[in-house]
XYZ file of C-alpha atoms in Angstrom:
713
model
C 8.638 10.134 10.063
C 10.648 8.253 12.687
C 13.542 9.763 14.572
C 15.961 7.769 12.420
C 19.362 6.556 13.607
C 20.936 8.483 16.430
C 23.826 10.773 15.498
C 27.095 8.947 15.692
C 25.433 5.522 15.433
C 25.677 3.242 12.412
C 22.757 1.018 11.434
C 22.825 -2.497 12.740
C 22.353 -4.100 9.329
C 25.200 -5.922 7.533
C 28.736 -4.738 6.961
C 32.023 -5.065 8.766
C 32.589 -3.732 12.275
C 33.338 -0.019 12.377
C 37.030 0.779 12.770
C 38.749 3.923 11.599
C 36.010 5.891 9.798
C 37.630 5.914 6.364
C 34.404 6.363 4.420
C 32.940 8.972 6.786
C 36.064 11.118 6.630
C 36.347 10.756 2.868
C 32.692 11.700 2.372
C 32.929 14.731 4.672
C 36.046 15.935 2.834
C 34.339 15.382 -0.521
C 31.309 17.454 0.485
C 33.537 20.281 1.663
C 35.655 20.154 -1.480
C 32.728 20.526 -3.883
C 30.652 22.655 -1.485
C 27.769 20.161 -1.420
C 25.562 19.892 1.644
C 24.714 16.181 1.790
C 25.694 12.856 0.289
C 26.241 9.140 0.797
C 28.659 6.335 -0.039
C 27.325 3.050 -1.404
C 29.335 -0.179 -1.494
C 28.741 -2.982 -3.963
C 28.222 -6.318 -2.237
C 30.721 -8.964 -3.317
C 28.154 -11.771 -3.497
C 25.235 -10.131 -5.316
C 24.525 -7.175 -7.632
C 23.315 -4.922 -4.812
C 24.454 -1.495 -3.600
C 24.243 -0.848 0.152
C 24.484 2.557 1.782
C 27.585 2.510 4.023
C 27.522 6.081 5.336
C 25.454 9.219 4.865
C 26.256 12.834 5.619
C 24.404 16.118 5.854
C 20.851 14.857 6.260
C 19.020 12.062 8.087
C 19.291 8.568 6.685
C 15.488 8.426 6.783
C 15.404 10.802 3.794
C 16.975 8.071 1.659
C 15.372 5.114 3.433
C 13.764 3.657 0.275
C 17.217 3.426 -1.304
C 19.429 2.162 1.521
C 19.779 -1.128 -0.342
C 19.166 -1.139 -4.100
C 19.709 -3.526 -6.968
C 22.333 -2.654 -9.537
C 19.624 -2.583 -12.210
C 17.454 -0.105 -10.288
C 16.586 3.140 -12.126
C 18.358 5.473 -9.677
C 21.465 7.644 -10.178
C 23.958 5.625 -8.078
C 23.042 2.386 -9.865
C 23.321 4.099 -13.263
C 26.728 5.499 -12.271
C 28.087 2.033 -11.420
C 26.575 0.233 -14.415
C 27.688 2.829 -16.931
C 30.948 3.831 -15.179
C 30.203 7.529 -15.555
C 29.177 10.573 -13.549
C 25.385 11.096 -13.520
C 24.172 14.688 -13.144
C 20.603 15.721 -12.255
C 20.367 19.510 -12.385
C 17.143 20.125 -10.475
C 13.652 18.976 -9.630
C 12.411 19.080 -13.244
C 15.217 16.823 -14.458
C 14.709 14.518 -11.478
C 10.980 14.266 -12.203
C 11.591 13.388 -15.857
C 14.517 11.003 -15.445
C 13.997 9.489 -11.993
C 10.305 9.851 -11.091
C 10.528 7.255 -8.316
C 12.930 9.527 -6.434
C 11.082 12.718 -7.268
C 7.759 11.376 -6.060
C 9.255 10.810 -2.587
C 11.495 13.912 -2.549
C 9.670 16.526 -4.688
C 11.989 19.349 -3.635
C 14.434 21.634 -5.464
C 17.925 20.170 -5.217
C 20.713 19.105 -7.578
C 22.454 15.738 -7.427
C 25.561 14.110 -8.829
C 26.351 10.394 -8.622
C 29.782 9.014 -9.467
C 31.187 5.471 -9.495
C 33.834 4.262 -7.087
C 35.826 2.194 -9.544
C 39.385 1.474 -10.601
C 40.506 0.127 -13.934
C 39.895 -3.399 -12.705
C 36.787 -3.336 -10.564
C 33.798 -1.299 -9.372
C 33.438 -0.980 -5.607
C 30.366 1.213 -5.289
C 29.195 4.765 -5.845
C 28.788 8.176 -4.228
C 26.022 10.713 -4.499
C 26.204 14.314 -3.334
C 23.497 17.002 -3.357
C 23.479 20.764 -3.597
C 20.734 23.254 -2.653
C 18.079 24.132 -5.195
C 19.878 27.405 -5.982
C 22.739 25.501 -7.629
C 23.141 26.315 -11.359
C 21.449 23.782 -13.668
C 24.833 22.593 -14.972
C 27.724 21.051 -13.049
C 30.814 23.221 -13.402
C 34.089 21.801 -14.697
C 35.872 22.351 -11.394
C 33.071 20.591 -9.471
C 33.160 17.678 -11.893
C 36.975 17.415 -11.739
C 37.137 17.600 -7.931
C 34.298 15.125 -7.424
C 35.784 12.662 -9.921
C 39.248 12.981 -8.368
C 37.873 12.453 -4.850
C 35.951 9.347 -5.992
C 39.081 7.992 -7.718
C 41.088 8.427 -4.506
C 38.424 6.679 -2.446
C 38.220 3.847 -5.016
C 41.988 3.275 -4.673
C 41.587 3.088 -0.894
C 38.796 0.566 -1.293
C 40.959 -1.475 -3.652
C 43.851 -1.400 -1.187
C 41.578 -2.447 1.671
C 40.271 -5.370 -0.392
C 43.804 -6.524 -1.251
C 44.724 -6.404 2.442
C 41.649 -8.488 3.300
C 40.115 -5.720 5.430
C 36.937 -4.801 3.543
C 35.208 -1.616 4.658
C 31.603 -1.634 5.792
C 29.026 0.559 7.484
C 30.307 3.578 9.402
C 28.677 6.277 11.569
C 26.698 8.851 9.632
C 28.151 12.364 9.590
C 25.573 14.552 11.317
C 25.939 17.541 13.574
C 25.381 16.712 17.233
C 22.251 18.250 18.803
C 22.888 21.121 21.164
C 21.255 21.809 24.479
C 19.526 24.851 25.863
C 21.987 24.840 28.739
C 24.599 27.539 28.091
C 28.248 26.829 28.633
C 29.719 30.320 28.485
C 28.740 33.796 29.553
C 28.325 34.781 25.898
C 25.906 31.987 25.143
C 23.972 32.737 28.346
C 23.539 36.336 27.280
C 22.504 35.181 23.786
C 19.860 32.939 25.324
C 18.573 35.839 27.453
C 18.401 38.073 24.408
C 16.460 35.476 22.412
C 14.051 34.899 25.278
C 13.115 38.607 25.288
C 12.099 38.641 21.601
C 8.319 38.977 20.970
C 8.193 36.091 18.474
C 8.981 32.426 18.905
C 12.339 30.901 18.025
C 12.961 27.166 17.759
C 16.069 25.311 16.662
C 15.792 21.886 15.005
C 18.653 19.478 14.400
C 19.001 17.566 11.142
C 16.605 14.906 12.433
C 13.956 17.544 13.148
C 14.322 17.325 16.932
C 13.928 20.503 18.984
C 17.251 21.572 20.544
C 16.247 25.075 21.686
C 12.935 26.839 22.239
C 12.433 30.313 23.691
C 9.598 31.334 25.996
C 7.515 32.964 23.265
C 7.689 29.830 21.091
C 6.640 27.593 23.980
C 3.625 29.850 24.625
C 2.638 29.924 20.962
C 2.950 26.126 20.689
C 1.019 25.644 23.927
C 3.526 23.299 25.540
C 6.154 23.839 28.301
C 9.672 24.183 26.935
C 10.863 21.185 28.945
C 8.313 18.927 27.215
C 9.338 20.151 23.751
C 13.110 19.667 23.978
C 14.329 16.570 22.148
C 10.974 15.938 20.430
C 9.721 16.319 16.871
C 7.287 19.278 16.573
C 4.811 17.305 14.451
C 4.777 14.593 17.131
C 4.813 16.698 20.314
C 2.221 19.288 19.232
C -1.145 17.654 18.414
C -2.364 20.287 15.934
C 0.899 20.006 13.953
C 0.301 16.298 13.304
C -0.220 16.782 9.582
C 2.290 15.368 7.067
C 2.334 18.720 5.272
C 4.281 20.308 8.141
C 6.914 17.577 8.222
C 7.058 17.910 4.438
C 8.032 21.587 4.793
C 10.903 20.636 7.130
C 12.158 18.078 4.619
C 11.842 20.592 1.774
C 13.854 23.227 3.653
C 16.578 20.807 4.687
C 17.046 19.191 1.299
C 16.736 22.339 -0.832
C 18.559 24.570 1.684
C 16.020 27.256 0.852
C 13.846 29.226 3.249
C 10.358 27.747 3.390
C 7.238 28.706 5.297
C 3.732 27.589 6.129
C 0.775 28.634 8.243
C -1.026 26.370 10.674
C -4.270 26.716 12.613
C -3.897 26.428 16.379
C -7.322 25.484 17.740
C -9.757 26.949 18.144
C -9.063 29.807 15.725
C -5.545 31.232 15.925
C -3.344 31.101 12.819
C 0.430 30.907 13.290
C 3.138 31.543 10.707
C 6.222 29.295 10.628
C 9.339 30.328 8.685
C 12.187 27.799 8.387
C 15.782 28.917 7.834
C 17.984 25.910 6.958
C 21.717 25.326 7.184
C 23.932 22.272 6.977
C 23.620 21.778 10.747
C 19.863 22.110 11.151
C 17.051 24.630 10.946
C 16.048 27.799 12.771
C 12.300 28.335 12.936
C 10.598 31.668 13.562
C 6.996 31.471 14.827
C 4.623 34.438 14.886
C 0.919 35.149 14.775
C -0.439 35.268 11.210
C -2.888 38.113 11.783
C -3.517 38.745 8.084
C -4.476 35.121 7.550
C -6.711 35.153 10.617
C -8.518 38.304 9.426
C -8.944 36.849 5.958
C -10.328 33.620 7.401
C -12.885 35.609 9.440
C -13.868 37.735 6.447
C -14.379 34.907 3.973
C -17.413 32.623 4.510
C -16.418 29.033 5.126
C -17.252 26.861 2.130
C -17.375 23.142 1.935
C -13.855 21.821 1.606
C -12.943 20.933 -1.958
C -10.705 18.088 -3.038
C -7.560 17.849 -0.930
C -4.356 19.126 -2.493
C -1.654 16.641 -3.315
C 0.951 17.460 -0.662
C 1.829 14.422 1.433
C 4.366 11.702 0.876
C 1.814 9.028 1.787
C -0.569 10.294 -0.905
C 2.203 10.235 -3.476
C 3.206 6.691 -2.649
C -0.431 5.612 -2.746
C -0.845 7.136 -6.202
C 2.377 5.532 -7.407
C 1.205 2.168 -6.102
C -2.153 2.565 -7.813
C -0.480 3.201 -11.165
C 1.497 -0.029 -10.878
C -1.819 -1.925 -10.876
C -2.773 -0.681 -14.346
C -2.673 -3.404 -16.991
C -4.074 -1.957 -20.211
C -4.441 1.592 -21.491
C -8.049 1.767 -20.285
C -6.831 0.890 -16.791
C -4.287 3.727 -16.874
C -6.898 6.277 -17.974
C -9.338 5.135 -15.297
C -6.723 5.056 -12.516
C -5.481 8.552 -13.336
C -9.092 9.736 -13.252
C -9.939 7.873 -10.033
C -6.709 8.517 -8.109
C -4.732 11.459 -9.477
C -7.467 13.840 -10.645
C -9.369 13.960 -7.308
C -6.131 14.443 -5.369
C -5.294 17.650 -7.242
C -8.862 18.852 -7.768
C -8.948 18.230 -11.520
C -12.375 17.967 -13.175
C -11.233 16.934 -16.643
C -8.643 14.505 -18.029
C -7.295 13.595 -21.438
C -4.502 11.107 -22.036
C -2.771 11.537 -25.382
C -0.312 9.278 -27.169
C 2.383 10.290 -29.640
C 2.395 7.971 -32.650
C 3.268 8.461 -36.290
C 4.109 12.125 -35.828
C 0.686 12.888 -34.321
C -1.102 12.970 -31.000
C -3.958 10.514 -30.544
C -6.523 10.531 -27.717
C -6.267 7.309 -25.719
C -9.035 8.245 -23.322
C -10.718 11.177 -21.621
C -12.988 11.849 -18.668
C -15.007 14.773 -17.346
C -15.494 16.739 -20.572
C -19.065 18.080 -20.989
C -18.658 17.743 -24.747
C -16.587 14.653 -25.682
C -15.925 16.131 -29.129
C -13.809 18.855 -27.531
C -11.611 16.221 -25.888
C -11.322 14.316 -29.150
C -10.070 17.485 -30.867
C -7.067 17.412 -28.518
C -5.872 14.501 -30.625
C -5.296 14.072 -34.323
C -2.786 16.916 -34.114
C 0.613 16.852 -35.830
C 3.431 17.131 -33.308
C 4.606 20.177 -35.268
C 1.366 22.026 -34.409
C 1.763 24.924 -31.936
C -0.491 23.745 -29.105
C 0.129 23.375 -25.378
C -0.106 19.581 -25.541
C 2.401 19.243 -28.397
C 4.684 21.904 -26.924
C 4.848 20.104 -23.572
C 5.689 16.819 -25.286
C 8.269 18.269 -27.698
C 10.069 20.261 -25.009
C 9.709 17.721 -22.200
C 8.739 20.611 -19.890
C 5.318 20.667 -18.196
C 3.084 23.680 -18.794
C 0.739 25.146 -16.185
C -1.942 27.723 -17.000
C -3.721 29.208 -13.993
C -6.448 30.950 -16.016
C -8.002 31.040 -19.470
C -6.466 34.473 -20.100
C -2.987 33.092 -19.467
C -3.555 30.158 -21.832
C -5.060 32.246 -24.632
C -2.296 34.829 -24.389
C 0.261 32.183 -25.408
C -2.078 30.141 -27.627
C -4.574 32.533 -29.289
C -6.109 29.677 -31.311
C -7.661 28.330 -28.106
C -10.167 31.227 -28.086
C -12.292 29.397 -30.628
C -12.379 26.062 -28.814
C -13.743 26.585 -25.281
C -13.870 23.377 -23.251
C -15.679 24.663 -20.173
C -12.591 24.689 -17.954
C -10.618 27.542 -16.406
C -7.108 26.176 -15.654
C -4.911 23.460 -17.139
C -1.799 21.379 -16.489
C -0.053 19.742 -19.467
C 2.333 17.025 -18.307
C 4.805 15.500 -20.784
C 4.912 11.718 -20.492
C 8.543 10.652 -20.905
C 9.469 6.991 -20.351
C 12.814 5.295 -20.982
C 14.151 8.588 -22.307
C 11.589 8.906 -25.111
C 8.291 10.800 -25.387
C 5.191 8.677 -24.919
C 2.452 11.285 -24.845
C 0.840 14.084 -22.833
C -1.454 14.051 -19.812
C -3.914 16.955 -19.695
C -5.525 17.836 -16.360
C -8.248 20.503 -16.511
C -9.762 22.482 -13.618
C -13.240 23.964 -13.324
C -12.033 27.164 -11.627
C -8.856 29.260 -11.928
C -6.197 27.270 -10.109
C -2.801 28.276 -8.756
C 0.027 25.767 -9.046
C 2.512 26.263 -6.176
C 6.069 25.068 -6.699
C 5.584 21.930 -4.637
C 2.426 20.965 -6.536
C 4.187 21.512 -9.857
C 7.016 19.244 -8.696
C 4.545 16.583 -7.607
C 2.601 16.729 -10.867
C 5.818 16.556 -12.881
C 6.847 13.478 -10.904
C 3.460 11.887 -11.436
C 3.847 12.575 -15.148
C 6.891 10.303 -15.112
C 5.007 7.577 -13.263
C 2.001 7.878 -15.585
C 4.380 7.634 -18.549
C 5.905 4.408 -17.235
C 2.455 2.953 -16.542
C 1.291 3.998 -20.008
C 4.357 2.504 -21.683
C 3.695 -0.834 -19.952
C 0.009 -0.644 -20.858
C 0.703 0.095 -24.520
C 3.074 -2.863 -24.645
C 0.481 -5.088 -22.969
C -2.263 -3.974 -25.350
C 0.038 -4.572 -28.326
C 0.801 -8.085 -27.088
C -2.875 -8.666 -26.429
C -3.765 -7.535 -29.946
C -1.108 -9.858 -31.342
C -2.475 -12.704 -29.227
C -6.032 -12.106 -30.398
C -4.913 -11.901 -34.009
C -2.907 -15.099 -33.694
C -5.784 -16.905 -31.998
C -8.249 -15.821 -34.649
C -5.875 -16.849 -37.427
C -5.306 -20.308 -35.946
C -8.968 -21.144 -35.333
C -11.365 -21.643 -38.274
C -13.178 -18.460 -39.242
C -16.282 -20.478 -40.116
C -17.491 -24.057 -40.095
C -18.595 -25.835 -43.284
C -20.428 -28.991 -42.197
C -21.241 -31.758 -44.696
C -24.815 -32.504 -45.763
C -26.780 -33.985 -42.894
C -24.723 -32.272 -40.161
C -25.329 -28.962 -38.388
C -22.411 -27.435 -36.420
C -21.767 -24.652 -33.877
C -18.595 -23.796 -31.953
C -17.391 -21.492 -29.179
C -13.952 -20.540 -27.898
C -13.303 -18.654 -24.637
C -9.778 -17.757 -23.445
C -8.730 -18.076 -19.819
C -9.547 -15.026 -17.676
C -5.889 -14.817 -16.565
C -2.962 -14.394 -18.899
C -2.795 -13.199 -22.504
C -6.269 -14.353 -23.660
C -4.666 -16.985 -25.867
C -4.345 -20.715 -25.526
C -3.876 -24.117 -27.069
C -7.505 -25.259 -27.289
C -8.701 -25.846 -30.856
C -11.488 -27.326 -32.929
C -12.051 -27.878 -36.645
C -14.471 -29.362 -39.150
C -12.883 -30.857 -42.278
C -15.476 -31.234 -45.095
C -13.713 -33.991 -47.058
C -15.705 -36.339 -49.291
C -17.274 -38.766 -49.048
C -16.848 -38.581 -45.261
C -16.249 -35.410 -43.248
C -14.169 -35.184 -40.078
C -14.372 -33.183 -36.836
C -11.624 -32.669 -34.281
C -11.224 -30.961 -30.918
C -8.046 -30.781 -28.873
C -6.083 -29.027 -26.151
C -2.362 -28.297 -26.306
C -0.817 -27.932 -22.855
C -0.563 -24.303 -21.658
C -2.229 -21.030 -22.612
C 0.459 -18.860 -24.143
C 1.885 -18.036 -27.554
C 3.930 -21.253 -27.668
C 0.856 -23.384 -27.015
C -1.126 -21.443 -29.616
C 1.598 -21.855 -32.237
C 1.828 -25.582 -31.596
C -1.958 -25.822 -31.704
C -1.880 -24.375 -35.213
C 0.631 -26.985 -36.309
C -1.421 -29.837 -34.816
C -4.618 -28.581 -36.438
C -2.859 -28.264 -39.797
C -1.455 -31.781 -39.418
C -4.886 -33.244 -38.669
C -6.321 -31.542 -41.765
C -3.494 -32.809 -43.952
C -3.737 -36.425 -42.748
C -7.533 -36.325 -43.148
C -7.298 -34.936 -46.680
C -4.967 -37.715 -47.864
C -7.529 -40.293 -46.698
C -6.026 -41.719 -43.508
C -8.343 -43.648 -41.190
C -9.166 -42.123 -37.758
C -6.590 -44.241 -35.888
C -3.955 -43.371 -38.507
C -4.691 -39.653 -38.230
C -4.124 -39.840 -34.478
C -0.911 -41.838 -34.804
C 0.471 -39.505 -37.486
C -0.359 -36.428 -35.419
C 1.273 -38.032 -32.385
C 4.520 -38.599 -34.299
C 4.363 -35.047 -35.686
C 4.157 -33.620 -32.187
C 7.110 -35.708 -31.008
C 9.164 -34.729 -34.062
C 8.573 -31.045 -33.332
C 10.473 -31.537 -30.047
C 8.478 -28.995 -28.066
C 8.106 -31.096 -24.878
C 4.426 -30.101 -24.829
C 1.575 -32.607 -24.847
C -1.883 -32.451 -26.375
C -5.194 -34.179 -25.882
C -7.358 -34.807 -28.923
C -10.688 -36.281 -29.984
C -11.127 -37.117 -33.680
C -14.398 -38.124 -35.438
C -15.026 -39.439 -38.932
C -18.670 -38.505 -39.655
C -20.960 -40.611 -41.852
C -24.384 -38.914 -41.610
C -25.807 -40.945 -44.515
C -25.385 -44.164 -42.520
C -26.116 -42.448 -39.171
C -22.816 -43.220 -37.506
C -19.502 -41.711 -36.397
C -16.124 -43.379 -35.829
C -14.097 -41.816 -33.037
C -10.471 -41.976 -31.833
C -9.413 -40.446 -28.518
C -6.016 -39.369 -27.140
C -6.371 -38.537 -23.450
C -9.280 -36.179 -24.136
C -12.480 -35.822 -22.035
C -15.257 -38.072 -23.400
C -17.993 -36.401 -25.447
C -21.666 -36.278 -24.495
C -24.407 -37.613 -26.793
C -28.010 -36.409 -26.596
C -30.348 -38.832 -28.369
C -33.482 -37.633 -30.199
C -35.648 -38.757 -27.259
C -33.773 -36.366 -24.910
C -31.686 -38.956 -23.076
C -28.052 -37.932 -22.510
C -25.080 -40.175 -21.872
C -21.313 -39.806 -21.596
C -19.709 -41.890 -24.348
C -17.268 -44.469 -23.054
C -14.648 -44.462 -25.807
C -11.529 -46.544 -26.105
C -8.424 -44.397 -26.399
C -4.691 -43.970 -26.168
C -2.274 -41.686 -24.308
C -1.831 -37.968 -24.844
C -0.204 -36.941 -28.104
C 3.489 -36.219 -27.866
C 4.472 -38.853 -25.270
C 5.007 -42.216 -26.963
C 5.862 -42.483 -30.666
C 4.645 -46.094 -30.773
C 1.272 -45.434 -29.152
C -1.852 -46.830 -30.835
C -5.276 -45.243 -30.795
C -8.222 -47.673 -31.080
C -11.509 -46.454 -32.527
C -15.124 -46.677 -31.407
C -18.197 -46.542 -33.634
C -21.181 -44.585 -32.296
C -24.728 -44.424 -33.670
C -25.714 -40.922 -34.754
C -29.422 -40.941 -35.555
C -31.103 -37.830 -36.976
C -31.783 -35.340 -34.173
C -28.837 -36.568 -32.099
C -26.465 -33.927 -30.705
C -22.768 -34.580 -30.029
C -21.073 -32.245 -27.546
C -17.286 -32.112 -27.892
C -15.432 -29.920 -25.387
C -12.084 -29.271 -23.716
C -11.561 -29.768 -20.002
C -11.825 -26.040 -19.273
C -15.596 -26.350 -19.726
C -16.112 -28.777 -16.846
C -13.127 -28.116 -14.574
C -12.995 -25.240 -12.093
C -11.445 -24.794 -8.610
C -13.653 -26.303 -5.903
C -16.036 -28.052 -8.327
C -16.142 -31.819 -8.794
C -15.881 -32.794 -12.470
C -18.615 -35.411 -12.064
C -20.999 -32.737 -10.785
C -20.084 -30.579 -13.793
C -20.841 -33.417 -16.212
C -24.148 -34.136 -14.484
C -25.093 -30.469 -14.747
C -24.073 -30.353 -18.403
C -26.116 -33.485 -19.104
C -29.175 -31.964 -17.430
C -28.833 -28.822 -19.537
C -28.595 -30.868 -22.741
C -31.624 -32.950 -21.790
C -33.694 -29.819 -21.195
C -32.439 -27.481 -23.939
C -30.986 -29.892 -26.490
C -33.818 -29.333 -28.933
C -33.158 -25.585 -29.250
C -31.344 -24.087 -32.267
C -27.722 -25.158 -32.142
C -26.285 -21.614 -31.884
C -28.529 -20.880 -28.895
C -27.580 -24.204 -27.342
C -23.852 -23.381 -27.722
C -24.398 -20.106 -25.858
C -26.278 -21.896 -23.078
C -23.569 -24.524 -22.708
C -20.770 -21.985 -22.111
C -23.000 -19.699 -20.023
C -23.947 -22.389 -17.512
C -20.650 -24.253 -17.433
C -18.361 -24.577 -14.413
C -15.953 -22.196 -16.155
C -18.494 -19.382 -16.479
C -17.524 -17.907 -13.098
C -13.746 -17.723 -13.481
C -11.873 -19.501 -16.246
C -8.470 -20.752 -15.170
C -8.174 -22.575 -18.505
C -9.290 -22.031 -22.077
C -12.641 -23.448 -23.225
C -13.484 -24.859 -26.648
C -16.878 -26.359 -27.505
C -17.987 -28.018 -30.768
C -21.621 -29.087 -31.158
C -22.714 -31.418 -33.977
C -26.342 -32.271 -34.720
C -27.382 -34.979 -37.184
C -30.214 -33.968 -39.513
C -32.483 -35.893 -41.794
C -31.932 -34.031 -45.080
C -33.656 -36.699 -47.067
């Protein structure tokens, strides 16, 4: 953590020059009126929907650094207060973890918060948030609500008046207590300093920024640094063996919750020290003493290999949150929770459950010796009395530190041992509605300290958001696959004398759906084949592809010639008014006479493998892409198709790839056909897509249609 802005200094970013500190005075008076210990004023920028922190009071600005400038649509209390023009109340760390997990994951401490808009009947000017210590009742009292609302209304009127007078208010100095010095100014304070220096334990005073303002002789000796080198520094920066984020985390927890906190630290080589932090609105007093009981315990207990690190640092939390944002589908979420979250808290088992249709369903599990036990966690009605359903229905996480504790509340668990000894059941709540439950299981009895419970509750909110996105993605992906399958032919019915095989591969990026298509129309006396590519690989392209394919079938069925089919399809595409184009290759097959008549609209030329193994690229006459020119004509070319010949029709995704020349791709494809063209057609289709330029990474969809002439006579 950096030192943050100096007391009495405003940040250099944006805002009007500081004049009379209207906002600072109003905020300080507001905190005193409702007996809150910290808060901030945000102003809405006139030129964009953004809230900027103008002044903060009661704690360092660094505590709220991620939210100094936030969008009006951001899921945080001050933005909600402005958008909805109402007071937002968060009654403690559990509510914060469920409703605002992004805040809770950075500040997993017990405190209450209220956010209120700064708005008149005509306009919103910003918002205010204030915080109370963790001991505040879970509900905001009527008098607190009335006083806070009245104070915000008064400040909003002042902001309105300032705007009308063309003197907009901007950033002002933060309201923080000034650091004090060890130098005494009066006889009384000198005597107090002497008294403190005689005490057998260490005493240190920290300002709101965490800087040391006073240190007695005993504390300097225990910390191993001269007092003069400690003054004005941060303990976790000045003392090498305190350079662990967990110690700074305890300072933040004490200051924000206004509750006494403590920790023990090992001073090398083997001395344990106890630190007890007593917070106030002006800073913290720290008592340091030797932790003899801990030292004796450490000597008595054999040193084991360190287990998985406990989830305690802000950097770990942010890393886990960032990892969850990378999840795409449900499988990704399950794997990321197992890879990132479970090791951080020492969990050896995981089950992710989804609420759907009044029941819980297992989405995925890891670490269970018997997978059937994990599967039994699902298929449960939400009305069933189980820890996983109870956590979801109540929205409150449940922690069981031993099997005895779990079975005391849920006797039915005695008959279903899973091999674990402690459990955490985290409700997954996203967008205000239950999504499911995350079950973390531990191999040994496991205590869940308050800070770890807060962290896990916060992570439950982040997992829920990741899972909600993943479920939506998987639903869209399922819809895309269903649509693609419905639009492409389920099977090919070639005419006598023709053997056919086809393959379709979606692009490796996007929704696995595209506009590439193929079809075989078994009309009599002559059959037809078509392959095409509608611009784009999304639902719109797929829908248009279905219309083009249907149009080609219809025009073929009514007996139009190849050039007429292309012209009619071209006009259809223009009439649809989609502004998308399509390439197309159309063949009228006459296997009895050993020939094919082809029409081409901007499509890659097909390859023909003759019975003797020679391969050539067919040079076909053609017209422009479909959907450009309503008057375009599409000349035809007749090609000999002797028995044993193989026609390879494809879309450009087969031969085009970043960094690969298309001519080299065609040469490679021709060599493959020359060598393997005599193999069964299904095997040949697999070889073609396996060895294509697109096999490494498909940036476009791929469709392939192979036709082989046979001598059925």
